[in-house]
Tab-separated table of C-alpha atoms in Angstrom:
chain	number	residue	atom	x	y	z
A	114	UNK	CA	40.128	-64.569	0.569
A	115	UNK	CA	36.668	-63.247	-0.920
A	116	UNK	CA	36.858	-65.818	-3.742
A	117	UNK	CA	37.051	-68.720	-1.204
A	118	UNK	CA	34.185	-67.358	0.868
A	119	UNK	CA	32.145	-67.182	-2.240
A	120	UNK	CA	33.082	-70.603	-3.098
A	121	UNK	CA	32.048	-71.744	0.524
A	122	UNK	CA	28.543	-70.044	0.071
A	123	UNK	CA	28.302	-71.696	-3.346
A	124	UNK	CA	28.816	-75.068	-1.666
A	125	UNK	CA	26.542	-74.495	1.294
A	126	UNK	CA	23.325	-73.169	-0.637
A	127	UNK	CA	23.611	-75.076	-3.794
A	128	UNK	CA	21.511	-78.294	-3.845
A	129	UNK	CA	19.535	-77.467	-0.735
A	130	UNK	CA	15.738	-77.159	-0.315
A	131	UNK	CA	14.679	-73.754	0.461
A	132	UNK	CA	11.709	-71.274	0.787
A	133	UNK	CA	13.546	-68.560	-0.909
A	134	UNK	CA	12.320	-64.874	-0.843
A	135	UNK	CA	15.148	-63.021	-2.523
A	136	UNK	CA	18.707	-61.655	-2.469
A	137	UNK	CA	20.552	-58.375	-3.000
A	138	UNK	CA	24.217	-57.876	-3.293
A	139	UNK	CA	26.272	-54.816	-3.235
A	140	UNK	CA	30.122	-53.728	-2.768
A	141	UNK	CA	31.487	-50.496	-1.668
A	142	UNK	CA	35.224	-49.078	-1.115
A	143	UNK	CA	36.537	-46.712	1.483
A	144	UNK	CA	39.312	-44.134	0.938
A	145	UNK	CA	42.908	-45.415	0.413
A	146	UNK	CA	44.578	-46.696	3.317
A	147	UNK	CA	48.150	-47.831	3.680
A	148	UNK	CA	47.380	-51.494	2.428
A	149	UNK	CA	44.740	-50.546	-0.027
A	150	UNK	CA	41.267	-49.643	-0.373
A	151	UNK	CA	39.284	-51.160	2.243
A	152	UNK	CA	36.118	-52.978	0.488
A	153	UNK	CA	32.769	-54.155	2.002
A	154	UNK	CA	30.597	-56.360	0.301
A	155	UNK	CA	26.764	-56.856	1.574
A	156	UNK	CA	24.815	-59.906	1.016
A	157	UNK	CA	21.156	-59.877	1.836
A	158	UNK	CA	19.459	-63.148	2.191
A	159	UNK	CA	15.436	-63.809	2.352
A	160	UNK	CA	13.914	-66.953	3.488
A	161	UNK	CA	10.716	-67.919	4.981
A	162	UNK	CA	12.312	-67.901	8.579
A	163	UNK	CA	15.590	-66.748	10.094
A	164	UNK	CA	16.493	-70.526	10.930
A	165	UNK	CA	16.058	-71.265	7.227
A	166	UNK	CA	18.491	-68.627	6.413
A	167	UNK	CA	20.998	-69.967	8.790
A	168	UNK	CA	20.405	-73.487	7.505
A	169	UNK	CA	20.727	-72.574	3.648
A	170	UNK	CA	23.831	-70.118	4.077
A	171	UNK	CA	25.894	-71.729	6.694
A	172	UNK	CA	24.470	-75.084	7.698
A	173	UNK	CA	22.943	-73.708	10.965
A	174	UNK	CA	26.266	-72.569	12.250
A	175	UNK	CA	26.530	-69.147	11.532
A	176	UNK	CA	28.757	-68.117	14.678
A	177	UNK	CA	32.337	-69.264	13.146
A	178	UNK	CA	34.698	-66.765	11.763
A	179	UNK	CA	33.920	-67.359	7.988
A	180	UNK	CA	30.178	-66.738	8.290
A	181	UNK	CA	28.262	-64.231	10.530
A	182	UNK	CA	24.667	-63.562	9.456
A	183	UNK	CA	22.940	-60.576	11.123
A	184	UNK	CA	19.062	-60.541	11.452
A	185	UNK	CA	17.447	-57.365	9.983
A	186	UNK	CA	13.871	-58.387	10.491
A	187	UNK	CA	11.598	-61.121	10.695
A	188	UNK	CA	7.877	-61.217	10.168
A	189	UNK	CA	6.620	-64.357	11.920
A	190	UNK	CA	4.846	-66.858	9.681
A	191	UNK	CA	6.277	-64.832	6.528
A	192	UNK	CA	9.693	-64.056	5.841
A	193	UNK	CA	13.121	-63.242	7.574
A	194	UNK	CA	15.756	-61.098	6.027
A	195	UNK	CA	19.523	-61.426	7.387
A	196	UNK	CA	22.640	-59.573	6.282
A	197	UNK	CA	26.126	-60.715	6.009
A	198	UNK	CA	29.103	-58.458	5.572
A	199	UNK	CA	32.567	-59.497	4.004
A	200	UNK	CA	35.378	-57.061	4.472
A	201	UNK	CA	38.526	-57.125	2.491
A	202	UNK	CA	41.221	-54.908	1.046
A	203	UNK	CA	41.898	-54.299	-2.816
A	204	UNK	CA	44.578	-52.370	-4.537
A	205	UNK	CA	42.767	-52.884	-8.058
A	206	UNK	CA	41.871	-56.284	-9.506
A	207	UNK	CA	40.260	-57.460	-13.068
A	208	UNK	CA	36.672	-57.940	-13.762
A	209	UNK	CA	35.205	-60.836	-11.746
A	210	UNK	CA	31.885	-62.828	-12.033
A	211	UNK	CA	30.569	-65.162	-9.331
A	212	UNK	CA	27.331	-66.324	-7.888
A	213	UNK	CA	25.614	-69.300	-6.487
A	214	UNK	CA	22.504	-71.273	-7.018
A	215	UNK	CA	19.991	-73.890	-5.245
A	216	UNK	CA	16.992	-74.062	-3.226
A	217	UNK	CA	13.543	-73.390	-4.120
A	218	UNK	CA	11.447	-70.079	-4.535
A	219	UNK	CA	8.372	-69.760	-2.345
A	220	UNK	CA	5.390	-70.723	-4.460
A	221	UNK	CA	4.917	-68.230	-7.278
A	222	UNK	CA	2.677	-67.768	-10.247
A	223	UNK	CA	5.426	-67.434	-12.959
A	224	UNK	CA	6.865	-70.851	-12.284
A	225	UNK	CA	10.443	-69.934	-10.995
A	226	UNK	CA	11.334	-72.884	-8.751
A	227	UNK	CA	15.395	-72.916	-8.219
A	228	UNK	CA	17.252	-69.452	-7.466
A	229	UNK	CA	20.409	-68.438	-9.131
A	230	UNK	CA	22.049	-65.438	-8.774
A	231	UNK	CA	25.048	-63.530	-10.264
A	232	UNK	CA	27.320	-60.585	-9.516
A	233	UNK	CA	29.790	-58.854	-11.642
A	234	UNK	CA	32.546	-56.533	-10.034
A	235	UNK	CA	34.692	-53.985	-11.715
A	236	UNK	CA	37.599	-53.625	-8.976
A	237	UNK	CA	40.109	-51.870	-11.309
A	238	UNK	CA	41.274	-48.242	-10.373
A	239	UNK	CA	39.120	-45.763	-12.339
A	240	UNK	CA	40.980	-43.033	-14.083
A	241	UNK	CA	38.300	-40.361	-13.265
A	242	UNK	CA	38.207	-40.769	-9.536
A	243	UNK	CA	41.690	-42.626	-8.731
A	244	UNK	CA	39.485	-45.175	-6.778
A	245	UNK	CA	38.105	-48.497	-7.488
A	246	UNK	CA	34.618	-48.752	-8.848
A	247	UNK	CA	31.632	-49.233	-6.752
A	248	UNK	CA	28.623	-51.207	-7.410
A	249	UNK	CA	25.046	-49.775	-7.372
A	250	UNK	CA	23.620	-49.589	-4.047
A	251	UNK	CA	19.927	-50.754	-3.112
A	252	UNK	CA	17.714	-52.498	-0.823
A	253	UNK	CA	14.145	-54.109	-1.215
A	254	UNK	CA	11.941	-55.778	1.247
A	255	UNK	CA	11.429	-59.513	0.589
A	256	UNK	CA	7.960	-58.884	-0.378
A	257	UNK	CA	6.161	-55.849	-2.117
A	258	UNK	CA	2.305	-56.100	-1.881
A	259	UNK	CA	-0.450	-54.653	-4.091
A	260	UNK	CA	-4.397	-54.826	-4.159
A	261	UNK	CA	-5.368	-56.444	-7.444
A	262	UNK	CA	-7.661	-53.414	-8.288
A	263	UNK	CA	-5.248	-50.823	-7.502
A	264	UNK	CA	-2.722	-49.109	-9.656
A	265	UNK	CA	0.769	-48.828	-7.869
A	266	UNK	CA	4.089	-47.634	-8.658
A	267	UNK	CA	7.411	-48.632	-6.764
A	268	UNK	CA	10.747	-46.787	-7.518
A	269	UNK	CA	13.517	-48.984	-6.305
A	270	UNK	CA	16.373	-47.081	-4.834
A	271	UNK	CA	19.135	-46.963	-7.383
A	272	UNK	CA	22.169	-45.069	-6.043
A	273	UNK	CA	25.476	-45.220	-7.342
A	274	UNK	CA	28.540	-43.463	-5.202
A	275	UNK	CA	30.565	-43.007	-8.246
A	276	UNK	CA	27.648	-40.995	-9.892
A	277	UNK	CA	27.474	-43.446	-12.846
A	278	UNK	CA	23.963	-43.855	-14.550
A	279	UNK	CA	22.139	-47.084	-13.143
A	280	UNK	CA	20.023	-49.119	-15.295
A	281	UNK	CA	17.522	-52.013	-14.458
A	282	UNK	CA	16.608	-54.878	-16.436
A	283	UNK	CA	15.071	-58.383	-16.000
A	284	UNK	CA	17.486	-61.427	-15.504
A	285	UNK	CA	17.862	-62.792	-18.675
A	286	UNK	CA	20.380	-65.620	-19.300
A	287	UNK	CA	21.350	-68.960	-17.623
A	288	UNK	CA	24.146	-67.486	-15.387
A	289	UNK	CA	21.416	-65.014	-13.983
A	290	UNK	CA	18.452	-66.926	-13.510
A	291	UNK	CA	17.411	-70.634	-13.580
A	292	UNK	CA	14.238	-69.964	-15.162
A	293	UNK	CA	13.965	-66.455	-16.348
A	294	UNK	CA	10.292	-65.896	-16.867
A	295	UNK	CA	9.646	-62.323	-15.624
A	296	UNK	CA	6.473	-61.268	-13.408
A	297	UNK	CA	3.876	-60.770	-16.020
A	298	UNK	CA	1.827	-58.380	-14.118
A	299	UNK	CA	4.601	-55.826	-13.548
A	300	UNK	CA	6.417	-53.580	-16.000
A	301	UNK	CA	9.978	-52.729	-15.313
A	302	UNK	CA	11.519	-49.501	-16.494
A	303	UNK	CA	15.423	-48.964	-17.208
A	304	UNK	CA	15.188	-46.287	-14.639
A	305	UNK	CA	14.317	-49.020	-11.854
A	306	UNK	CA	10.719	-48.217	-11.578
A	307	UNK	CA	8.107	-51.046	-11.237
A	308	UNK	CA	4.389	-50.375	-12.427
A	309	UNK	CA	1.423	-52.470	-11.707
A	310	UNK	CA	-1.750	-52.219	-13.148
A	311	UNK	CA	-5.343	-53.392	-12.109
A	312	UNK	CA	-5.985	-57.099	-12.790
A	313	UNK	CA	-8.589	-59.695	-12.460
A	314	UNK	CA	-8.729	-61.799	-9.445
A	315	UNK	CA	-7.287	-64.808	-11.143
A	316	UNK	CA	-4.077	-63.123	-11.243
A	317	UNK	CA	-3.881	-62.840	-7.601
A	318	UNK	CA	-0.871	-64.517	-5.803
A	319	UNK	CA	2.882	-64.341	-5.557
A	320	UNK	CA	5.577	-63.574	-8.155
A	321	UNK	CA	9.014	-64.096	-8.249
A	322	UNK	CA	10.873	-61.081	-9.408
A	323	UNK	CA	14.362	-61.360	-10.783
A	324	UNK	CA	16.287	-58.252	-11.729
A	325	UNK	CA	19.587	-57.096	-12.634
A	326	UNK	CA	21.018	-53.582	-11.630
A	327	UNK	CA	24.014	-52.378	-13.652
A	328	UNK	CA	26.137	-49.100	-13.648
A	329	UNK	CA	26.853	-47.683	-16.966
A	330	UNK	CA	30.137	-45.679	-17.835
A	331	UNK	CA	29.413	-42.209	-18.880
A	332	UNK	CA	32.736	-41.747	-20.436
A	333	UNK	CA	35.813	-43.616	-21.660
A	334	UNK	CA	37.474	-44.823	-18.500
A	335	UNK	CA	41.109	-46.487	-18.075
A	336	UNK	CA	40.965	-49.027	-15.251
A	337	UNK	CA	44.533	-50.031	-13.587
A	338	UNK	CA	44.938	-53.428	-11.702
A	339	UNK	CA	47.123	-53.952	-8.996
A	340	UNK	CA	49.648	-55.609	-11.415
A	341	UNK	CA	49.821	-52.247	-13.261
A	342	UNK	CA	47.947	-53.648	-16.051
A	343	UNK	CA	45.143	-51.560	-17.660
A	344	UNK	CA	41.975	-52.070	-19.437
A	345	UNK	CA	39.382	-49.684	-20.912
A	346	UNK	CA	35.743	-49.273	-20.864
A	347	UNK	CA	33.876	-47.016	-23.364
A	348	UNK	CA	30.823	-45.028	-22.790
A	349	UNK	CA	27.563	-47.120	-22.410
A	350	UNK	CA	29.687	-50.063	-21.011
A	351	UNK	CA	28.460	-51.903	-18.040
A	352	UNK	CA	30.987	-51.797	-15.262
A	353	UNK	CA	29.377	-53.896	-12.677
A	354	UNK	CA	26.033	-55.694	-12.120
A	355	UNK	CA	23.871	-56.776	-8.971
A	356	UNK	CA	21.101	-59.100	-8.576
A	357	UNK	CA	17.824	-57.751	-6.961
A	358	UNK	CA	15.372	-60.521	-6.212
A	359	UNK	CA	12.299	-60.296	-4.124
A	360	UNK	CA	8.384	-61.568	-4.046
A	361	UNK	CA	5.899	-59.375	-5.565
A	362	UNK	CA	2.436	-60.366	-3.999
A	363	UNK	CA	-0.955	-59.479	-5.688
A	364	UNK	CA	-3.637	-59.329	-2.956
A	365	UNK	CA	-7.268	-59.352	-3.147
A	366	UNK	CA	-9.052	-56.201	-3.763
A	367	UNK	CA	-8.844	-53.213	-1.534
A	368	UNK	CA	-12.295	-51.213	-0.654
A	369	UNK	CA	-10.670	-48.138	-2.068
A	370	UNK	CA	-7.259	-47.427	-3.792
A	371	UNK	CA	-6.950	-43.801	-2.313
A	372	UNK	CA	-3.748	-43.522	-0.161
A	373	UNK	CA	-4.566	-42.728	3.389
A	374	UNK	CA	-8.089	-44.399	3.478
A	375	UNK	CA	-7.088	-47.931	3.523
A	376	UNK	CA	-3.981	-48.087	2.171
A	377	UNK	CA	-1.348	-46.247	4.631
A	378	UNK	CA	-0.245	-42.744	3.212
A	379	UNK	CA	3.049	-41.362	4.352
A	380	UNK	CA	2.722	-38.148	6.299
A	381	UNK	CA	5.577	-35.554	7.117
A	382	UNK	CA	8.165	-35.790	8.294
A	383	UNK	CA	8.722	-39.043	6.481
A	384	UNK	CA	11.671	-38.501	4.369
A	385	UNK	CA	10.924	-38.492	0.520
A	386	UNK	CA	11.863	-41.368	-1.499
A	387	UNK	CA	15.418	-41.354	-2.457
A	388	UNK	CA	16.558	-38.510	0.159
A	389	UNK	CA	20.006	-38.400	1.148
A	390	UNK	CA	20.850	-38.109	4.588
A	391	UNK	CA	24.251	-37.530	6.595
A	392	UNK	CA	25.469	-38.877	9.933
A	393	UNK	CA	28.938	-39.622	11.477
A	394	UNK	CA	30.367	-42.703	12.918
A	395	UNK	CA	28.943	-43.341	16.699
A	396	UNK	CA	26.389	-40.477	16.097
A	397	UNK	CA	22.775	-41.833	16.400
A	398	UNK	CA	20.956	-41.064	13.633
A	399	UNK	CA	16.862	-41.024	13.932
A	400	UNK	CA	14.481	-41.481	10.948
A	401	UNK	CA	10.727	-40.413	11.664
A	402	UNK	CA	8.165	-42.267	9.539
A	403	UNK	CA	4.475	-41.209	9.942
A	404	UNK	CA	1.745	-42.668	8.152
A	405	UNK	CA	-2.115	-42.623	8.077
A	406	UNK	CA	-5.173	-44.885	7.185
A	407	UNK	CA	-8.456	-43.684	8.476
A	408	UNK	CA	-10.349	-46.999	7.584
A	409	UNK	CA	-7.896	-49.736	8.573
A	410	UNK	CA	-5.628	-50.478	11.462
A	411	UNK	CA	-1.640	-49.566	11.020
A	412	UNK	CA	-0.117	-52.130	12.375
A	413	UNK	CA	3.776	-51.994	11.730
A	414	UNK	CA	6.717	-50.685	10.084
A	415	UNK	CA	8.742	-53.100	7.803
A	416	UNK	CA	12.141	-52.051	6.915
A	417	UNK	CA	15.429	-53.249	5.072
A	418	UNK	CA	18.596	-51.620	5.901
A	419	UNK	CA	22.029	-52.331	8.090
A	420	UNK	CA	21.176	-54.918	10.789
A	421	UNK	CA	21.683	-52.907	13.571
A	422	UNK	CA	18.919	-50.240	12.758
A	423	UNK	CA	16.219	-50.401	15.820
A	424	UNK	CA	12.688	-49.731	15.172
A	425	UNK	CA	10.227	-48.328	17.752
A	426	UNK	CA	6.469	-47.008	17.669
A	427	UNK	CA	5.258	-43.970	19.444
A	428	UNK	CA	1.534	-44.013	18.762
A	429	UNK	CA	-0.461	-45.241	15.898
A	430	UNK	CA	1.121	-44.602	12.825
A	431	UNK	CA	4.485	-42.984	13.992
A	432	UNK	CA	7.567	-45.013	14.085
A	433	UNK	CA	11.108	-44.095	14.654
A	434	UNK	CA	14.498	-45.813	12.990
A	435	UNK	CA	17.615	-45.271	15.152
A	436	UNK	CA	21.024	-46.066	13.807
A	437	UNK	CA	24.379	-45.603	15.354
A	438	UNK	CA	26.773	-46.411	12.682
A	439	UNK	CA	30.190	-48.053	13.879
A	440	UNK	CA	33.542	-47.615	12.268
A	441	UNK	CA	32.942	-50.428	9.786
A	442	UNK	CA	30.031	-48.344	8.196
A	443	UNK	CA	32.104	-45.313	8.479
A	444	UNK	CA	33.038	-43.599	5.107
A	445	UNK	CA	30.335	-45.552	3.152
A	446	UNK	CA	26.773	-45.003	1.971
A	447	UNK	CA	23.966	-47.368	3.072
A	448	UNK	CA	20.521	-47.781	1.770
A	449	UNK	CA	17.439	-47.942	4.102
A	450	UNK	CA	13.969	-48.838	2.612
A	451	UNK	CA	10.592	-49.140	4.439
A	452	UNK	CA	7.040	-49.650	4.205
A	453	UNK	CA	3.838	-49.152	6.651
A	454	UNK	CA	1.476	-51.971	6.787
A	455	UNK	CA	-2.247	-52.028	7.899
A	456	UNK	CA	-4.976	-54.526	8.493
A	457	UNK	CA	-8.441	-54.515	7.296
A	458	UNK	CA	-10.643	-57.436	8.302
A	459	UNK	CA	-8.465	-60.381	7.072
A	460	UNK	CA	-6.644	-58.060	4.297
A	461	UNK	CA	-3.046	-57.008	4.742
A	462	UNK	CA	-2.574	-53.571	3.069
A	463	UNK	CA	0.838	-51.588	2.665
A	464	UNK	CA	1.971	-47.897	1.850
A	465	UNK	CA	4.326	-47.291	-1.156
A	466	UNK	CA	7.927	-48.095	-0.816
A	467	UNK	CA	10.334	-45.366	0.539
A	468	UNK	CA	14.247	-45.618	0.322
A	469	UNK	CA	16.754	-43.197	1.735
A	470	UNK	CA	20.668	-43.114	1.321
A	471	UNK	CA	22.431	-42.567	4.615
A	472	UNK	CA	26.234	-41.579	3.969
A	473	UNK	CA	28.453	-41.978	7.137
A	474	UNK	CA	31.224	-39.592	7.528
A	475	UNK	CA	34.354	-41.123	8.999
A	476	UNK	CA	35.065	-38.649	11.543
A	477	UNK	CA	33.303	-39.389	14.838
A	478	UNK	CA	34.861	-36.197	16.875
A	479	UNK	CA	31.767	-34.109	16.382
A	480	UNK	CA	29.619	-32.905	19.290
A	481	UNK	CA	26.020	-32.073	18.808
A	482	UNK	CA	23.003	-31.208	21.327
A	483	UNK	CA	21.268	-34.381	20.424
A	484	UNK	CA	20.742	-37.335	17.878
A	485	UNK	CA	20.788	-36.648	14.041
A	486	UNK	CA	17.241	-36.403	12.808
A	487	UNK	CA	16.215	-37.188	9.311
A	488	UNK	CA	16.344	-33.941	7.996
A	489	UNK	CA	17.817	-34.434	4.394
A	490	UNK	CA	21.319	-33.190	4.284
A	491	UNK	CA	23.990	-33.140	1.630
A	492	UNK	CA	25.505	-36.402	1.661
A	493	UNK	CA	29.174	-36.744	2.299
A	494	UNK	CA	29.812	-38.937	-0.545
A	495	UNK	CA	31.926	-39.436	-3.559
A	496	UNK	CA	29.098	-38.449	-5.812
A	497	UNK	CA	29.078	-34.994	-4.379
A	498	UNK	CA	32.666	-34.490	-4.885
A	499	UNK	CA	32.764	-36.195	-8.470
A	500	UNK	CA	30.301	-33.623	-9.555
A	501	UNK	CA	33.120	-31.204	-9.379
A	502	UNK	CA	35.942	-33.424	-10.061
A	503	UNK	CA	37.339	-32.587	-13.385
A	504	UNK	CA	41.058	-31.460	-13.238
A	505	UNK	CA	44.200	-30.843	-10.959
A	506	UNK	CA	43.573	-28.035	-8.647
A	507	UNK	CA	42.584	-29.115	-5.264
A	508	UNK	CA	40.368	-27.268	-3.256
A	509	UNK	CA	39.380	-28.254	0.305
A	510	UNK	CA	36.158	-27.211	1.904
A	511	UNK	CA	33.972	-27.755	5.051
A	512	UNK	CA	30.729	-26.338	6.350
A	513	UNK	CA	29.140	-25.939	9.529
A	514	UNK	CA	25.393	-25.725	9.421
A	515	UNK	CA	23.236	-25.192	12.529
A	516	UNK	CA	19.494	-25.629	11.917
A	517	UNK	CA	16.915	-23.851	14.293
A	518	UNK	CA	15.882	-25.716	17.167
A	519	UNK	CA	18.071	-28.769	15.905
A	520	UNK	CA	21.130	-30.453	16.103
A	521	UNK	CA	24.434	-29.301	14.132
A	522	UNK	CA	25.443	-30.863	10.991
A	523	UNK	CA	29.089	-31.154	9.437
A	524	UNK	CA	29.360	-31.477	5.598
A	525	UNK	CA	33.096	-31.926	4.265
A	526	UNK	CA	33.886	-31.705	0.787
A	527	UNK	CA	37.076	-32.385	-1.349
A	528	UNK	CA	37.119	-31.383	-4.750
A	529	UNK	CA	39.466	-31.153	-7.905
A	530	UNK	CA	38.592	-28.569	-10.362
A	531	UNK	CA	39.985	-27.808	-13.612
A	532	UNK	CA	39.153	-24.447	-15.221
A	533	UNK	CA	40.347	-21.854	-17.494
A	534	UNK	CA	39.760	-18.995	-15.167
A	535	UNK	CA	42.288	-17.828	-12.634
A	536	UNK	CA	41.920	-18.590	-9.102
A	537	UNK	CA	43.171	-14.946	-8.297
A	538	UNK	CA	41.407	-12.989	-11.162
A	539	UNK	CA	38.087	-14.854	-11.306
A	540	UNK	CA	37.785	-15.595	-7.719
A	541	UNK	CA	34.248	-14.182	-7.395
A	542	UNK	CA	33.023	-16.153	-10.367
A	543	UNK	CA	34.407	-19.533	-9.243
A	544	UNK	CA	32.844	-18.872	-5.574
A	545	UNK	CA	29.561	-18.364	-7.259
A	546	UNK	CA	29.833	-21.446	-9.314
A	547	UNK	CA	30.869	-23.523	-6.063
A	548	UNK	CA	28.163	-21.849	-4.154
A	549	UNK	CA	25.405	-22.925	-6.709
A	550	UNK	CA	26.708	-26.225	-6.588
A	551	UNK	CA	26.670	-26.908	-2.779
A	552	UNK	CA	22.951	-25.232	-2.737
A	553	UNK	CA	21.851	-27.773	-5.445
A	554	UNK	CA	22.876	-30.453	-2.764
A	555	UNK	CA	20.870	-28.873	-0.153
A	556	UNK	CA	22.997	-25.946	1.425
A	557	UNK	CA	20.627	-22.981	2.285
A	558	UNK	CA	20.701	-20.073	-0.054
A	559	UNK	CA	22.103	-17.955	2.595
A	560	UNK	CA	25.548	-19.521	2.644
A	561	UNK	CA	28.547	-17.264	1.832
A	562	UNK	CA	31.779	-18.717	-0.127
A	563	UNK	CA	35.051	-17.141	0.027
A	564	UNK	CA	38.286	-18.733	-1.358
A	565	UNK	CA	41.406	-18.273	0.890
A	566	UNK	CA	44.672	-17.403	-0.327
A	567	UNK	CA	45.907	-20.756	0.864
A	568	UNK	CA	43.493	-22.325	-1.855
A	569	UNK	CA	41.289	-23.559	0.601
A	570	UNK	CA	37.636	-22.316	0.952
A	571	UNK	CA	35.431	-21.161	3.745
A	572	UNK	CA	31.901	-21.744	3.970
A	573	UNK	CA	29.514	-19.690	6.559
A	574	UNK	CA	25.917	-19.598	6.691
A	575	UNK	CA	24.564	-15.861	7.200
A	576	UNK	CA	21.727	-17.028	9.331
């Protein structure tokens, strides 16, 4: 089913004129069900208008069963980003590569005309986790902006639910890009950081950015397919790769490069870049974003994330992103990225890029005193479990943490631990090691760990 949908997308996009602003792909799996592992593939399309997205992807008819596009955000006269979700079930499949091409990039200084994207998915069941591999997760705005006279750094979100290392590189061959000339005014590191250094006015304008984000095997892995066949990936091998494409715009000089003067500066309680936030299905999450710019006028919050995230403003420079995940989003991690925008005279100025990862627990039977806030909490994700997954002794844990004057958080951890210590004779040592691991994910120093006779674990907070 998935391959036929991808072929349909290829047929509809290829050969069409477009004002293209970028694309991002990711694919995630949920826990094993009776018929296999539910899989959700996420496609983010960016064009100059929402109507253009519809025309390029589904021929102006996005309401039939095969293709439904949901609007994330549209900036009138500039760009629109829409999301398409494709759900399926996998029992492990072989390495697959697929992609599409066509249309025209928006005018750019590095001479990229037609767009081309390629994805690589490794869907075999991993020997270290017992689950299919998950691609890196990221999001990005269709346009990132910088004044030509300001040093600016952008750290792209690079999150892998399997705990694999993620590397970024420029697209580099005919299957990944039609013309592969990198934007000469930015430097890309393998850790997915973009660096822009001040440049002359002759370099102002838009540049097409075409990146590949890859997850890398940290050890030798056996991968099992649905037919029982196996393959091997060695340390350092690429497991999957996703395209990350967007526009990087160099604007005229700003009067000052100091954040908080003309360029918006984030203020608390805005989450840090890369923060991990937990919520549950049918529970409303609130992320507060606050910024200041003393000499320019803050005009809005631009974001990329799940299509049903709602944005509101409560005074100059203070915004709230509200999201109530559905069952479809349960059991998965979701990136949300944002910038604050300001105007000065005829100039548009933006903050740096902030991104968070929201992990949605499957269980919605949680009562709280109000909506979940954006206070970072330990993510209910495979990353947390896999940091402890090294063997065969199963220890299930759960913890309830009550923050002062705030909502309740429920964090669940399932782990397998292999150790030479005895669960009976070395109980205190094991409990201390597990406590240190939980604290490293954000639980308070005051938690107490007790291993029960059943092999389960009790976590309490002394405060």
